[in-house]
PDB file of C-alpha atoms in Angstrom:
ATOM      1  CA  MET A   1      17.902  22.879  32.631  1.00  0.00           C
ATOM      2  CA  PRO A   2      16.036  22.921  29.316  1.00  0.00           C
ATOM      3  CA  ILE A   3      15.554  26.196  27.516  1.00  0.00           C
ATOM      4  CA  PHE A   4      11.808  25.567  26.995  1.00  0.00           C
ATOM      5  CA  ASP A   5       9.264  23.903  29.199  1.00  0.00           C
ATOM      6  CA  GLU A   6       7.300  21.116  27.507  1.00  0.00           C
ATOM      7  CA  ASP A   7       4.236  23.370  27.188  1.00  0.00           C
ATOM      8  CA  GLU A   8       6.232  26.280  25.747  1.00  0.00           C
ATOM      9  CA  ARG A   9       7.837  24.353  22.912  1.00  0.00           C
ATOM     10  CA  PRO A  10       6.653  25.403  19.472  1.00  0.00           C
ATOM     11  CA  LYS A  11       4.143  22.879  18.138  1.00  0.00           C
ATOM     12  CA  LYS A  12       5.082  21.161  14.906  1.00  0.00           C
ATOM     13  CA  LYS A  13       2.477  21.935  12.263  1.00  0.00           C
ATOM     14  CA  ILE A  14       0.689  18.869  10.954  1.00  0.00           C
ATOM     15  CA  ALA A  15       1.471  18.327   7.298  1.00  0.00           C
ATOM     16  CA  HIS A  16       0.602  15.500   4.999  1.00  0.00           C
ATOM     17  CA  GLU A  17       2.212  14.468   1.771  1.00  0.00           C
ATOM     18  CA  ILE A  18       0.212  12.389  -0.700  1.00  0.00           C
ATOM     19  CA  GLY A  19       1.639   8.857  -0.821  1.00  0.00           C
ATOM     20  CA  GLN A  20       3.531   9.306   2.434  1.00  0.00           C
ATOM     21  CA  ASP A  21       4.492   6.201   4.446  1.00  0.00           C
ATOM     22  CA  LEU A  22       1.867   5.867   7.180  1.00  0.00           C
ATOM     23  CA  SER A  23       3.416   2.962   9.069  1.00  0.00           C
ATOM     24  CA  LEU A  24       5.046   5.129  11.743  1.00  0.00           C
ATOM     25  CA  LEU A  25       1.964   7.241  12.503  1.00  0.00           C
ATOM     26  CA  SER A  26      -0.299   6.569  15.466  1.00  0.00           C
ATOM     27  CA  VAL A  27      -4.078   6.332  15.207  1.00  0.00           C
ATOM     28  CA  ASP A  28      -4.343   9.819  16.738  1.00  0.00           C
ATOM     29  CA  GLU A  29      -1.929  11.205  14.155  1.00  0.00           C
ATOM     30  CA  LEU A  30      -3.869   9.537  11.354  1.00  0.00           C
ATOM     31  CA  MET A  31      -7.127  10.976  12.684  1.00  0.00           C
ATOM     32  CA  ALA A  32      -5.557  14.448  12.794  1.00  0.00           C
ATOM     33  CA  ARG A  33      -4.441  14.114   9.188  1.00  0.00           C
ATOM     34  CA  VAL A  34      -7.870  12.917   8.074  1.00  0.00           C
ATOM     35  CA  ALA A  35      -9.408  15.986   9.743  1.00  0.00           C
ATOM     36  CA  LEU A  36      -6.807  18.219   8.090  1.00  0.00           C
ATOM     37  CA  LEU A  37      -7.549  16.754   4.662  1.00  0.00           C
ATOM     38  CA  GLN A  38     -11.323  16.979   5.177  1.00  0.00           C
ATOM     39  CA  ASP A  39     -10.959  20.659   6.037  1.00  0.00           C
ATOM     40  CA  GLU A  40      -8.865  21.170   2.917  1.00  0.00           C
ATOM     41  CA  ILE A  41     -11.472  19.405   0.759  1.00  0.00           C
ATOM     42  CA  LYS A  42     -14.166  21.714   2.163  1.00  0.00           C
ATOM     43  CA  ARG A  43     -11.986  24.732   1.394  1.00  0.00           C
ATOM     44  CA  LEU A  44     -11.383  23.553  -2.178  1.00  0.00           C
ATOM     45  CA  GLU A  45     -15.065  22.822  -2.753  1.00  0.00           C
ATOM     46  CA  ALA A  46     -16.064  26.256  -1.443  1.00  0.00           C
ATOM     47  CA  ASP A  47     -13.589  27.905  -3.799  1.00  0.00           C
ATOM     48  CA  MET A  48     -14.981  25.908  -6.732  1.00  0.00           C
ATOM     49  CA  VAL A  49     -18.493  27.136  -5.913  1.00  0.00           C
ATOM     50  CA  ARG A  50     -17.301  30.760  -5.750  1.00  0.00           C
ATOM     51  CA  LYS A  51     -15.497  30.436  -9.080  1.00  0.00           C
ATOM     52  CA  ARG A  52     -18.481  28.769 -10.755  1.00  0.00           C
ATOM     53  CA  ASP A  53     -20.749  31.550  -9.477  1.00  0.00           C
ATOM     54  CA  LYS A  54     -18.386  34.217 -10.810  1.00  0.00           C
ATOM     55  CA  ARG A  55     -18.193  32.428 -14.147  1.00  0.00           C
ATOM     56  CA  ALA A  56     -21.989  32.126 -14.368  1.00  0.00           C
ATOM     57  CA  ALA A  57     -22.362  35.831 -13.587  1.00  0.00           C
ATOM     58  CA  ALA A  58     -19.809  36.743 -16.267  1.00  0.00           C
ATOM     59  CA  ASP A  59     -21.484  34.422 -18.778  1.00  0.00           C
ATOM     60  CA  GLN A  60     -24.856  36.021 -18.022  1.00  0.00           C
ATOM     61  CA  PHE A  61     -23.374  39.509 -18.359  1.00  0.00           C
ATOM     62  CA  PHE A  62     -21.736  38.709 -21.701  1.00  0.00           C
ATOM     63  CA  LYS A  63     -24.651  36.464 -22.829  1.00  0.00           C
ATOM     64  CA  ARG A  64     -22.526  33.436 -23.600  1.00  0.00           C
TER      65      ARG A  64
END
């Protein structure tokens, strides 16, 4: 008897490495990675906006 039921097994976290061989991935796995990377791009872009805003506020304060 297995220790874990299929539904109780820990899920492997999706990770993607730039330049990784994609030949063994299914279409569903590729779609999941695209979604993961799109979310990461949104996160990076949001952080850039926050940092630019902080920089602009500091520049305004110090009259650069």
